[in-house]
XYZ file of C-alpha atoms in Angstrom:
780
model
C -46.956 27.259 36.591
C -44.526 27.814 39.461
C -43.418 24.160 39.308
C -42.712 24.421 35.564
C -40.659 27.586 36.130
C -38.609 25.784 38.809
C -37.901 22.912 36.398
C -36.777 25.302 33.620
C -34.475 27.159 36.030
C -33.025 23.831 37.217
C -32.325 22.649 33.664
C -30.721 25.941 32.670
C -28.550 25.845 35.789
C -27.489 22.261 35.053
C -26.652 23.119 31.430
C -24.597 26.173 32.459
C -22.841 24.137 35.155
C -22.068 21.351 32.676
C -20.758 23.852 30.118
C -18.506 25.440 32.725
C -17.201 22.013 33.860
C -16.378 20.675 30.293
C -12.616 20.636 30.114
C -10.411 21.301 27.132
C -7.823 18.681 26.201
C -4.917 19.660 23.981
C -3.320 16.869 21.996
C 0.173 17.176 20.590
C 1.282 15.122 17.599
C 4.814 13.905 16.958
C 5.559 12.457 13.519
C 8.623 11.312 11.620
C 7.327 13.095 8.529
C 4.359 15.384 7.935
C 3.721 14.801 4.205
C 0.871 15.870 1.965
C -0.036 12.197 1.412
C -0.550 11.713 5.168
C -2.816 14.764 5.601
C -6.098 12.890 4.877
C -5.135 10.180 7.389
C -4.391 12.791 10.042
C -7.730 14.471 9.407
C -9.511 11.129 9.704
C -7.743 10.386 12.993
C -8.703 13.760 14.452
C -12.348 13.228 13.446
C -12.346 9.774 15.034
C -10.900 11.062 18.337
C -13.334 13.997 18.449
C -16.292 11.698 17.804
C -15.278 9.131 20.445
C -14.416 11.648 23.188
C -17.714 13.376 22.471
C -19.080 15.405 25.395
C -16.324 14.382 27.808
C -14.009 17.176 26.674
C -13.292 19.760 24.030
C -10.382 18.365 21.990
C -7.821 20.721 20.479
C -5.087 19.414 18.170
C -1.704 21.045 17.847
C 0.028 21.173 14.478
C 2.091 17.976 14.049
C 5.841 18.340 14.642
C 8.120 16.236 12.439
C 11.656 15.062 13.101
C 12.811 14.420 9.559
C 13.933 10.912 10.629
C 16.580 12.395 12.939
C 16.927 10.812 16.406
C 18.351 13.941 18.057
C 15.662 16.153 16.624
C 12.985 13.639 17.640
C 14.167 13.689 21.243
C 14.251 17.511 21.291
C 10.704 17.615 19.845
C 9.447 15.333 22.595
C 11.094 17.287 25.411
C 9.764 20.551 24.018
C 6.239 19.152 23.783
C 6.512 17.667 27.256
C 7.223 21.116 28.678
C 4.408 22.778 26.709
C 0.702 23.119 27.523
C -0.101 19.872 25.746
C -2.176 17.380 27.795
C -1.716 14.178 25.755
C 1.062 13.300 23.327
C 0.474 11.032 20.326
C 3.708 9.809 18.740
C 3.918 8.132 15.341
C 6.743 6.592 13.340
C 9.867 4.529 13.807
C 12.158 7.324 15.054
C 9.680 8.619 17.642
C 9.059 5.051 18.726
C 12.769 4.486 19.352
C 13.231 7.779 21.216
C 10.248 7.204 23.497
C 11.208 3.573 24.103
C 14.571 4.844 25.403
C 12.907 7.316 27.797
C 12.572 6.124 31.392
C 10.100 8.656 32.762
C 7.100 10.343 31.173
C 5.693 13.537 32.639
C 2.539 13.500 30.501
C 0.346 10.773 29.053
C 1.903 9.406 25.884
C 0.498 7.014 23.299
C 3.087 5.561 20.946
C 2.256 3.943 17.668
C 4.892 3.337 15.016
C 5.888 0.975 12.239
C 8.392 -0.791 14.463
C 7.021 -4.319 14.393
C 6.930 -7.123 16.885
C 10.290 -8.520 15.726
C 12.037 -5.734 17.704
C 9.859 -5.814 20.841
C 10.502 -8.995 22.854
C 7.455 -9.084 25.114
C 6.448 -11.901 27.427
C 3.311 -13.592 26.163
C 1.545 -12.723 29.418
C 2.238 -8.980 29.214
C -0.827 -7.088 28.021
C -0.005 -3.475 29.069
C 3.133 -1.348 29.198
C 3.197 -1.289 33.015
C 5.108 2.022 32.770
C 3.499 5.125 34.189
C 2.039 7.556 31.645
C 2.906 5.598 28.474
C 0.867 3.260 26.315
C 2.177 1.342 23.336
C -0.017 0.132 20.500
C 1.685 -2.910 19.006
C 0.206 -4.262 15.772
C 0.982 -7.726 14.364
C 3.609 -6.436 11.935
C 6.477 -8.886 11.497
C 9.220 -8.983 8.877
C 9.975 -12.613 9.653
C 6.325 -13.691 9.337
C 6.023 -11.732 6.100
C 9.042 -13.519 4.662
C 7.564 -16.843 5.725
C 4.301 -15.978 3.982
C 6.182 -14.760 0.895
C 8.071 -18.040 0.736
C 4.837 -20.044 0.780
C 3.778 -18.529 -2.537
C 7.243 -18.158 -4.093
C 10.410 -19.993 -3.093
C 12.870 -17.151 -3.665
C 16.608 -17.795 -3.745
C 17.798 -14.250 -3.081
C 15.353 -11.574 -1.988
C 16.086 -7.871 -2.173
C 14.752 -6.188 0.992
C 13.906 -2.523 0.350
C 14.158 -0.293 3.437
C 14.107 3.456 4.021
C 17.559 5.058 4.257
C 17.307 5.876 7.964
C 16.110 2.451 9.100
C 19.421 0.491 9.277
C 20.915 3.168 11.564
C 17.827 3.389 13.741
C 17.101 -0.312 14.245
C 19.143 -3.538 14.344
C 17.441 -4.556 11.123
C 20.514 -6.202 9.563
C 20.983 -8.331 12.669
C 17.329 -9.370 12.460
C 17.593 -10.520 8.831
C 20.978 -12.177 9.406
C 19.414 -14.287 12.152
C 16.340 -15.042 10.054
C 18.318 -16.293 7.041
C 20.976 -18.098 9.098
C 19.222 -21.464 8.795
C 17.596 -20.850 5.390
C 18.783 -21.988 1.968
C 17.804 -18.576 0.544
C 19.750 -15.333 1.056
C 18.969 -11.630 1.096
C 20.398 -8.237 0.204
C 19.500 -5.059 2.101
C 18.696 -2.251 -0.360
C 18.170 1.418 0.507
C 14.982 2.667 -1.145
C 15.467 5.926 -3.124
C 12.908 8.712 -2.672
C 11.975 8.535 -6.364
C 11.430 4.772 -6.274
C 14.030 4.080 -8.990
C 15.649 0.782 -7.997
C 16.637 -0.320 -11.502
C 20.343 -0.391 -10.584
C 19.773 -2.278 -7.302
C 17.932 -5.455 -8.313
C 20.173 -7.037 -10.924
C 21.016 -10.150 -8.877
C 17.819 -10.772 -6.870
C 14.855 -12.929 -7.870
C 12.280 -11.345 -5.535
C 11.622 -8.033 -3.769
C 10.344 -7.447 -0.219
C 9.111 -3.903 0.381
C 9.902 -3.284 4.068
C 9.799 0.513 3.719
C 8.375 3.140 1.425
C 5.228 3.891 3.402
C 5.748 7.623 2.817
C 6.631 7.416 -0.895
C 4.721 9.800 -3.142
C 2.214 8.301 -5.579
C 4.530 9.012 -8.519
C 7.528 7.412 -6.788
C 5.497 4.354 -5.785
C 4.187 3.956 -9.331
C 7.746 4.152 -10.634
C 8.842 1.545 -8.088
C 6.058 -0.877 -9.051
C 6.735 -0.385 -12.759
C 10.433 -1.247 -12.392
C 9.750 -4.309 -10.245
C 7.144 -5.716 -12.636
C 9.107 -4.887 -15.787
C 11.885 -7.079 -14.366
C 9.253 -9.788 -13.671
C 10.177 -9.995 -9.988
C 7.651 -11.319 -7.449
C 7.135 -8.639 -4.801
C 5.738 -8.518 -1.261
C 4.757 -5.486 0.824
C 5.042 -5.170 4.602
C 2.846 -2.077 4.690
C -0.753 -2.364 3.497
C -3.149 -4.051 1.120
C -3.395 -0.832 -0.934
C 0.148 -1.542 -2.150
C -1.138 -4.736 -3.755
C -4.010 -2.862 -5.373
C -1.405 -0.513 -6.866
C 0.604 -3.342 -8.454
C 2.728 -5.047 -5.777
C 2.220 -8.803 -6.081
C 1.270 -9.701 -2.490
C 1.000 -8.630 1.145
C 0.078 -10.198 4.479
C -1.785 -7.148 5.791
C -5.593 -6.988 5.875
C -7.611 -4.263 4.206
C -9.187 -2.408 7.121
C -6.443 -2.268 9.779
C -6.067 1.538 9.556
C -9.636 1.930 10.864
C -8.783 -0.346 13.786
C -5.691 1.718 14.556
C -7.642 4.955 14.629
C -10.456 3.481 16.722
C -7.950 2.112 19.262
C -6.158 5.484 19.479
C -9.493 7.267 19.951
C -10.570 4.843 22.686
C -7.222 5.221 24.460
C -7.530 9.031 24.372
C -11.062 8.735 25.768
C -9.804 6.486 28.593
C -7.017 8.941 29.469
C -9.486 11.856 29.428
C -11.653 9.893 31.859
C -8.729 9.314 34.241
C -7.190 6.003 33.172
C -3.398 5.840 33.392
C -1.856 4.906 30.003
C 0.123 2.144 31.742
C -3.160 0.256 32.160
C -4.234 0.434 28.518
C -3.947 -2.724 26.363
C -0.880 -2.815 24.107
C -1.696 -5.443 21.493
C -3.858 -4.506 18.544
C -5.246 -7.843 17.450
C -6.309 -8.536 13.883
C -5.853 -11.455 11.548
C -3.243 -11.243 8.849
C -4.621 -12.047 5.419
C -2.559 -12.913 2.363
C -3.634 -10.898 -0.703
C -2.347 -11.299 -4.265
C -2.764 -9.098 -7.333
C -4.020 -11.237 -10.213
C -3.088 -8.682 -12.882
C 0.460 -8.391 -11.575
C 0.749 -12.177 -11.462
C -0.222 -12.305 -15.148
C 2.176 -9.508 -16.042
C 5.231 -11.090 -14.418
C 4.135 -14.626 -15.438
C 3.851 -15.670 -11.800
C 2.579 -19.251 -11.462
C -0.815 -19.160 -9.732
C -1.628 -22.457 -8.034
C -5.166 -23.575 -7.256
C -4.011 -24.429 -3.734
C -3.672 -20.680 -3.080
C -7.353 -19.944 -3.619
C -8.528 -20.968 -0.174
C -5.995 -18.883 1.756
C -5.251 -15.964 -0.576
C -7.464 -12.990 -1.458
C -7.196 -12.448 -5.214
C -7.489 -8.748 -6.091
C -7.065 -6.619 -9.214
C -4.705 -3.707 -9.619
C -4.380 -0.272 -11.104
C -1.997 -1.501 -13.783
C -4.728 -3.723 -15.342
C -2.329 -5.973 -17.206
C -3.420 -6.977 -20.690
C -1.808 -9.971 -22.385
C 0.232 -9.315 -25.534
C -2.213 -11.656 -27.286
C -5.380 -9.956 -26.056
C -7.898 -10.267 -28.892
C -10.840 -8.059 -29.708
C -13.777 -9.483 -31.640
C -12.494 -7.811 -34.804
C -9.056 -9.390 -34.310
C -10.632 -12.834 -34.193
C -12.911 -12.156 -37.172
C -10.001 -11.057 -39.359
C -7.730 -13.746 -37.974
C -10.219 -16.484 -38.784
C -10.576 -15.252 -42.375
C -6.821 -15.043 -42.907
C -5.485 -17.916 -40.826
C -8.136 -20.592 -40.279
C -7.100 -23.930 -41.759
C -10.675 -24.947 -42.593
C -11.106 -21.852 -44.760
C -7.697 -22.431 -46.321
C -8.885 -25.887 -47.411
C -12.064 -24.333 -48.852
C -9.956 -21.867 -50.842
C -8.170 -24.835 -52.409
C -11.570 -26.081 -53.621
C -11.948 -22.792 -55.500
C -8.526 -23.323 -57.068
C -9.545 -26.853 -58.089
C -12.761 -25.585 -59.692
C -10.680 -23.015 -61.616
C -8.641 -25.912 -62.974
C -11.842 -27.627 -64.072
C -12.786 -24.492 -66.061
C -9.382 -24.483 -67.727
C -9.785 -28.153 -68.539
C -13.159 -27.481 -70.154
C -11.781 -24.597 -72.210
C -8.836 -26.663 -73.375
C -11.209 -28.622 -75.657
C -11.012 -25.704 -78.117
C -7.232 -25.572 -78.071
C -5.301 -27.317 -80.894
C -4.088 -30.857 -80.287
C -0.675 -31.217 -81.952
C 1.291 -34.441 -81.768
C 4.622 -35.615 -83.210
C 5.889 -39.164 -83.600
C 8.959 -40.930 -85.001
C 9.055 -44.484 -86.351
C 11.969 -46.838 -87.020
C 11.328 -50.008 -89.142
C 13.411 -53.087 -89.903
C 11.951 -55.022 -92.814
C 12.650 -58.608 -93.882
C 15.471 -58.287 -96.459
C 13.682 -60.665 -98.837
C 10.675 -58.382 -98.924
C 12.841 -55.262 -99.120
C 14.761 -56.671 -102.026
C 11.673 -57.135 -104.195
C 10.056 -53.797 -103.175
C 11.869 -51.878 -105.855
C 13.181 -49.298 -103.367
C 9.812 -48.455 -101.858
C 10.346 -50.471 -98.639
C 13.997 -50.528 -97.644
C 15.396 -52.925 -95.080
C 16.106 -50.030 -92.618
C 13.991 -46.881 -92.521
C 13.011 -44.042 -90.151
C 10.184 -41.538 -90.546
C 8.484 -38.730 -88.604
C 4.868 -37.607 -88.412
C 3.285 -34.387 -87.116
C -0.491 -34.426 -86.584
C -2.997 -31.648 -85.847
C -6.556 -31.886 -84.480
C -8.474 -28.644 -83.968
C -12.019 -28.612 -82.677
C -13.959 -25.907 -84.480
C -17.217 -26.245 -82.534
C -18.796 -28.768 -80.223
C -22.027 -28.204 -78.340
C -20.842 -30.573 -75.615
C -17.531 -28.734 -75.189
C -19.223 -25.312 -75.170
C -21.774 -26.542 -72.629
C -18.942 -28.007 -70.535
C -17.260 -24.601 -70.305
C -20.480 -22.868 -69.243
C -21.256 -25.611 -66.736
C -17.796 -25.525 -65.198
C -17.843 -21.706 -64.987
C -21.124 -21.863 -63.097
C -19.803 -24.621 -60.865
C -16.757 -22.483 -60.127
C -19.016 -19.590 -59.111
C -21.054 -21.999 -57.014
C -17.844 -23.155 -55.321
C -16.975 -19.524 -54.584
C -20.350 -19.114 -52.889
C -19.707 -22.308 -50.938
C -16.512 -20.683 -49.714
C -18.369 -17.434 -48.923
C -20.834 -19.393 -46.792
C -17.951 -21.191 -45.071
C -16.268 -17.834 -44.439
C -19.433 -16.425 -42.861
C -19.749 -19.580 -40.751
C -16.109 -19.308 -39.699
C -16.567 -15.660 -38.708
C -19.642 -16.623 -36.696
C -17.749 -19.512 -35.088
C -14.977 -17.074 -34.179
C -17.558 -14.693 -32.704
C -19.162 -17.498 -30.717
C -15.750 -18.586 -29.441
C -14.936 -14.987 -28.493
C -18.172 -14.417 -26.567
C -17.995 -17.856 -24.971
C -14.518 -16.965 -23.739
C -15.797 -13.620 -22.450
C -18.719 -15.279 -20.688
C -16.448 -17.895 -19.104
C -13.883 -15.244 -18.181
C -16.586 -13.192 -16.473
C -17.922 -16.295 -14.794
C -14.466 -17.090 -13.411
C -14.124 -13.540 -12.108
C -17.568 -13.680 -10.474
C -16.793 -17.077 -8.964
C -13.592 -15.560 -7.528
C -15.644 -12.712 -6.047
C -18.125 -15.224 -4.659
C -15.227 -17.074 -3.034
C -14.252 -13.810 -1.322
C -17.842 -13.348 -0.121
C -17.726 -16.842 1.362
C -14.445 -16.011 3.079
C -16.056 -12.919 4.567
C -19.104 -14.893 5.676
C -16.804 -17.484 7.235
C -15.000 -14.714 9.092
C -18.321 -13.333 10.389
C -19.436 -16.799 11.487
C -16.135 -17.318 13.327
C -16.562 -13.977 15.087
C -20.146 -14.886 16.010
C -18.974 -18.244 17.310
C -16.229 -16.650 19.420
C -18.765 -14.167 20.786
C -21.253 -16.934 21.526
C -23.812 -15.569 19.062
C -23.726 -18.632 16.770
C -22.872 -22.312 16.934
C -19.922 -24.214 15.503
C -22.209 -25.595 12.794
C -22.296 -22.164 11.079
C -18.502 -22.116 10.890
C -18.379 -25.671 9.527
C -21.092 -24.856 6.966
C -19.116 -21.940 5.559
C -15.896 -23.946 5.558
C -17.686 -26.567 3.489
C -19.035 -23.892 1.176
C -15.544 -22.430 0.857
C -14.268 -25.773 -0.412
C -17.184 -26.031 -2.856
C -16.604 -22.488 -4.123
C -12.921 -23.268 -4.638
C -13.836 -26.311 -6.718
C -16.315 -24.241 -8.747
C -13.667 -21.601 -9.356
C -11.155 -24.238 -10.480
C -13.724 -25.650 -12.902
C -14.493 -22.142 -14.191
C -10.798 -21.553 -14.807
C -10.450 -24.835 -16.694
C -13.505 -24.059 -18.815
C -12.000 -20.683 -19.664
C -8.762 -22.359 -20.747
C -10.765 -24.711 -22.967
C -12.439 -21.679 -24.552
C -8.986 -20.203 -25.198
C -7.970 -23.492 -26.847
C -10.893 -23.090 -29.249
C -9.873 -19.521 -30.081
C -6.288 -20.661 -30.701
C -7.519 -23.427 -32.992
C -9.634 -21.002 -35.033
C -6.703 -18.551 -35.219
C -4.265 -21.331 -36.187
C -2.168 -20.639 -33.076
C -0.322 -23.289 -31.075
C -3.034 -24.588 -28.749
C -1.129 -23.655 -25.580
C -0.532 -20.023 -26.657
C -1.349 -17.689 -23.762
C -4.119 -15.343 -24.890
C -6.802 -13.087 -23.471
C -9.984 -11.489 -24.817
C -10.819 -7.829 -24.368
C -14.213 -6.858 -23.027
C -17.106 -5.956 -25.318
C -19.821 -3.471 -24.346
C -22.637 -2.160 -26.521
C -21.784 1.249 -28.049
C -18.385 1.378 -26.346
C -14.891 0.786 -27.680
C -14.916 -1.355 -30.814
C -18.720 -1.260 -31.052
C -19.067 2.529 -30.793
C -18.774 3.114 -34.572
C -20.927 0.283 -35.835
C -24.499 1.451 -35.171
C -25.287 -1.269 -32.641
C -27.063 1.280 -30.444
C -29.221 2.414 -33.408
C -30.081 -1.200 -34.149
C -30.811 -1.725 -30.442
C -33.264 1.206 -30.403
C -35.129 0.003 -33.515
C -35.463 -3.484 -32.054
C -36.811 -1.996 -28.843
C -39.555 -0.164 -30.779
C -42.506 -2.531 -31.407
C -43.849 -0.300 -34.218
C -40.637 -0.378 -36.227
C -39.628 -3.964 -35.492
C -41.910 -5.740 -38.084
C -40.646 -3.509 -40.898
C -37.080 -4.111 -39.781
C -37.692 -7.873 -39.895
C -39.024 -7.604 -43.468
C -35.977 -5.586 -44.497
C -33.600 -8.067 -42.915
C -35.288 -10.974 -44.680
C -34.970 -9.179 -48.008
C -31.292 -8.405 -47.330
C -30.636 -11.973 -46.250
C -32.085 -13.368 -49.481
C -30.024 -10.926 -51.539
C -26.820 -11.733 -49.671
C -27.209 -15.429 -48.881
C -24.325 -17.362 -50.500
C -26.438 -20.522 -50.168
C -29.054 -19.055 -52.515
C -26.391 -17.796 -54.900
C -24.803 -21.242 -54.869
C -28.123 -22.809 -55.824
C -28.570 -20.176 -58.535
C -25.256 -21.090 -60.164
C -25.967 -24.811 -59.853
C -29.358 -24.190 -61.472
C -27.671 -22.397 -64.356
C -25.275 -25.329 -64.792
C -28.121 -27.842 -64.660
C -30.227 -25.872 -67.144
C -27.277 -25.710 -69.538
C -26.900 -29.456 -69.252
C -30.624 -29.826 -69.978
C -30.324 -27.713 -73.163
C -27.315 -29.757 -74.241
C -29.314 -32.967 -74.078
C -32.436 -31.565 -75.718
C -31.970 -29.117 -78.636
C -28.215 -29.326 -78.359
C -28.182 -32.894 -79.635
C -28.934 -31.613 -83.141
C -25.907 -29.343 -83.305
C -23.061 -31.087 -85.212
C -19.485 -31.260 -84.026
C -16.982 -29.724 -86.447
C -13.261 -30.440 -86.301
C -10.202 -29.853 -88.491
C -7.553 -32.567 -88.921
C -4.130 -32.428 -90.583
C -0.959 -34.528 -90.827
C 2.576 -34.138 -92.198
C 4.820 -37.189 -92.867
C 8.587 -37.116 -93.510
C 10.931 -40.011 -94.390
C 14.069 -39.430 -92.370
C 16.438 -42.200 -93.513
C 16.662 -45.419 -95.628
C 19.401 -48.054 -95.770
C 20.087 -51.701 -96.325
C 18.579 -53.982 -98.946
C 15.983 -52.267 -101.103
C 17.050 -48.752 -100.187
C 18.011 -48.027 -103.810
C 14.990 -47.411 -106.041
C 14.560 -49.555 -109.142
C 14.879 -47.650 -112.375
C 11.530 -46.580 -113.755
C 9.592 -46.776 -110.467
C 8.282 -43.370 -109.215
C 9.889 -42.093 -106.026
C 7.616 -40.576 -103.333
C 8.609 -37.112 -102.057
C 10.384 -36.822 -98.708
C 7.526 -34.966 -97.008
C 3.791 -35.447 -97.538
C 0.752 -33.886 -95.870
C -3.017 -34.068 -95.741
C -5.865 -31.988 -94.287
C -9.464 -32.903 -93.537
C -12.644 -31.434 -92.129
C -14.755 -33.695 -89.908
C -18.436 -33.073 -89.251
C -20.238 -35.506 -86.995
C -23.776 -35.755 -85.686
C -24.807 -38.488 -83.256
C -27.931 -40.299 -84.369
C -28.604 -42.632 -81.480
C -26.303 -42.821 -78.478
C -27.780 -45.661 -76.474
C -30.594 -43.299 -75.323
C -28.079 -41.508 -73.053
C -29.220 -38.098 -74.247
C -32.782 -38.681 -73.099
C -31.587 -40.140 -69.804
C -29.284 -37.175 -69.189
C -32.081 -34.768 -70.104
C -34.415 -36.366 -67.566
C -31.666 -36.384 -64.931
C -31.050 -32.661 -65.467
C -34.757 -31.956 -65.058
C -34.866 -33.879 -61.765
C -31.780 -31.995 -60.554
C -33.422 -28.680 -61.483
C -36.550 -29.570 -59.506
C -34.413 -30.644 -56.568
C -32.494 -27.347 -56.577
C -35.706 -25.328 -56.730
C -37.028 -27.250 -53.710
C -33.781 -26.551 -51.854
C -34.060 -22.875 -52.751
C -37.596 -22.702 -51.359
C -36.425 -24.464 -48.203
C -33.550 -22.000 -47.735
C -35.948 -19.074 -48.247
C -38.178 -20.497 -45.544
C -35.225 -21.128 -43.214
C -34.046 -17.535 -43.668
C -37.450 -16.144 -42.741
C -37.729 -18.475 -39.731
C -34.185 -17.791 -38.470
C -34.451 -14.021 -38.759
C -37.809 -13.882 -36.992
C -36.484 -16.158 -34.230
C -33.249 -14.207 -33.845
C -35.072 -10.878 -33.657
C -37.263 -12.298 -30.902
C -34.136 -13.547 -29.145
C -32.615 -10.075 -29.390
C -35.708 -8.480 -27.880
C -35.460 -10.985 -25.031
C -31.824 -10.028 -24.506
C -32.783 -6.327 -24.451
C -35.175 -7.059 -21.611
C -32.540 -9.169 -19.864
C -30.005 -6.324 -19.976
C -32.334 -3.954 -18.154
C -33.876 -6.431 -15.737
C -30.591 -8.097 -14.786
C -29.044 -4.758 -13.811
C -31.932 -4.046 -11.448
C -31.787 -7.581 -10.062
C -28.040 -7.384 -9.446
C -28.277 -4.058 -7.607
C -31.124 -5.367 -5.438
C -29.291 -8.625 -4.717
C -26.113 -6.761 -3.733
C -28.011 -4.509 -1.335
C -29.835 -7.523 0.078
C -26.540 -9.360 0.639
C -24.995 -6.373 2.436
C -28.038 -6.018 4.693
C -28.164 -9.748 5.379
C -24.445 -9.919 6.183
C -24.843 -7.056 8.633
C -27.923 -8.649 10.181
C -26.183 -12.033 10.457
C -23.149 -10.456 12.158
C -25.582 -9.081 14.764
C -27.337 -12.418 15.154
C -30.594 -11.091 13.694
C -30.988 -13.623 10.848
C -30.141 -17.338 10.534
C -27.316 -18.765 8.446
C -29.606 -20.122 5.735
C -30.860 -16.615 4.950
C -27.293 -15.379 4.446
C -26.518 -18.315 2.155
C -29.661 -17.617 0.121
C -28.689 -13.946 -0.208
C -25.198 -14.901 -1.356
C -26.505 -17.433 -3.885
C -29.040 -14.924 -5.229
C -26.320 -12.305 -5.634
C -24.041 -14.796 -7.414
C -26.750 -15.765 -9.887
C -27.787 -12.159 -10.522
C -24.147 -11.167 -11.103
C -23.723 -13.895 -13.712
C -27.027 -13.010 -15.390
C -26.219 -9.304 -15.469
C -22.681 -9.776 -16.759
C -23.742 -12.208 -19.462
C -26.796 -10.253 -20.682
C -24.638 -7.798 -22.629
C -22.569 -10.597 -24.183
C -25.648 -12.638 -25.062
C -27.163 -9.639 -26.842
C -24.014 -9.072 -28.896
C -23.702 -12.789 -29.616
C -27.304 -12.875 -30.827
C -26.459 -9.838 -32.988
C -23.580 -11.784 -34.555
C -25.931 -14.698 -35.261
C -28.396 -12.321 -36.914
C -25.621 -10.778 -39.003
C -24.642 -14.266 -40.160
C -28.268 -14.916 -41.085
C -28.377 -11.782 -43.273
C -24.897 -12.489 -44.666
C -23.447 -9.151 -43.558
C -21.059 -8.526 -40.645
C -20.798 -4.844 -39.740
C -17.398 -5.113 -38.095
C -15.612 -6.466 -41.167
C -17.266 -4.078 -43.630
C -16.206 -0.523 -44.387
C -17.880 2.492 -42.826
C -19.280 3.487 -46.241
C -20.887 0.064 -46.685
C -22.330 0.222 -43.194
C -23.761 3.684 -43.782
C -25.287 2.475 -47.040
C -26.823 -0.496 -45.207
C -28.304 1.748 -42.511
C -29.642 4.163 -45.138
C -31.333 1.361 -47.061
C -32.849 0.074 -43.823
C -34.196 3.512 -42.928
C -35.647 4.059 -46.396
C -37.276 0.629 -46.340
C -38.785 1.151 -42.881
C -40.028 4.666 -43.707
C -41.602 3.453 -46.944
C -43.670 0.946 -44.945
C -44.976 3.520 -42.399
């Protein structure tokens, strides 16, 4: 008991002693500007320093002091802080960097980090620390000249506008730097002061590219305005600041994504070293990280920037907040309507309807009067004319008008009925072709969406491979993995690039198909908007209701029966056969009982002698003279007795045709039932795929993250990481395509029932749903 008491007293004494010996460190902050946008970064930095210093000291932060980009004020701020109770000074920004670089002596430990890049700090390659008592510099691999080199690799600008903050040209020899850089280049530059509101519309009239060398402290609204103006003028742009600028719409940057975390960790470690007695002059200056070229795909599309496949291996392709949509971005409804109105195949089918209408008119014309007129001129042998007594003169002209009017003909009447039915059958042929064209448009749309998603996923997979390659290189440099891992991922990078190129070409081919269906020039640049069940275009068309009925095994059989009934009522193929049957049956009646119906026609003629001359033109006395105009009328009734047995042959032919059409009708009925049952089963499969693929994708993503982390620590072999990446790629594709496959199967089912929801009115759709509900309820 006494020993335990001694131990407790010893521990309490040690704890009290340790508490009394913990020192308090006050950190002063010097900044060029203390803006609202920078507040979260400052808070993150303070948390990082507090966490790293830990139990070594109690850290107190003074309120940051800003200089407003004024050199004199910056120097006064530093001297005031130097004479205060502050223990360590952290200085940020270009102006503070310049002021402290000009100082010769430093009374307190100072850590300087600013946006002055390596172009302005000529350091020997062997120098790793400042070597100056009480000051440490953190120099990141920022470089205007290297940025411009990288910019030129993706776009060969002729005159680049370099945007800088107003204070920068007076604070740094920036003009001298760019003059030297462009001295041996064919391209030129123009230095442009960046307004606080980001409005540069009056500054960029004669430049073909923009390099953003300033603007780190721009407000979100000003930066958005800046990006909008640059992209509206279709100017390629490049940021010197951060990858987030690219995500907000700037075309490209050479800065990696996570450098801010490295900066804060280095600052925290330097503070910890100073707290533990290390002189800042001994702290490492260079903050090493690899530059990485990033490019915004959406911005590239918006400004029509030519993306080359050669970029894919060295450039990170990212999206952007502007989410550019092509002017010719089609929804499914756009393509459906466009196919109906513009497709050349349907236009040709419409001409068939016009031709069948002409056939009906031709058939009806049999009952129209047939009127003809003729004129005759005769020269008669004078010897004959002379003895004719004036009845046949040597020269004579005459005119005749004839009339034939069919009163009734069973064949003509049957012809009209037959042609009318054939015209209706042709209309149903067109209706079937229209439904097929709409389905083909839907298939082309979803194929394009699937291929577009596949290309996007392949691009993401390429980025995963780049990350894995980076991890393998780090492991190799640390001795945790062999060179073979690096070579394996380099090989996979090349393969992924090839796959991505193929995916892009397949997507372009899908766009060609859409353009063909829409009667666009094949090379028209288009895009397709996304389609999600019960969202956007599909939110008003009861797809979710249909989805829920399909997912209910009790309701599904009744729904199938209803759909089969609807399909048979709507099917243009069945209606076409019905009209052809009617035409065939009329032909059968014509050649059976119709053969006994006589044909009745009216005939008439009027003759007029126009002139007579020459020998024999004078009538002989006593011979009657015919009147100048004569006419006659007659009624003709005919009934064929035996027409080479053609009537019986035609009757038998019509009967065979009728049997053939009835067989075709039965076959179509059977096909409808088979197709609808198969499509409903396919839809139920797609429902399962939608749910399962989501779970699989989430699990695969988590597995990949865990495996990447384990591989970076040397805990798992390379093959396991590759398997995790491949599994995630496949699950992404399956998950993304499950939604499209369901909607595509829905379009195929709608074609089978002859009713597309999207191109019908809301009233018709409501009526359809009501009939379906009544049918299903009546079966329960």
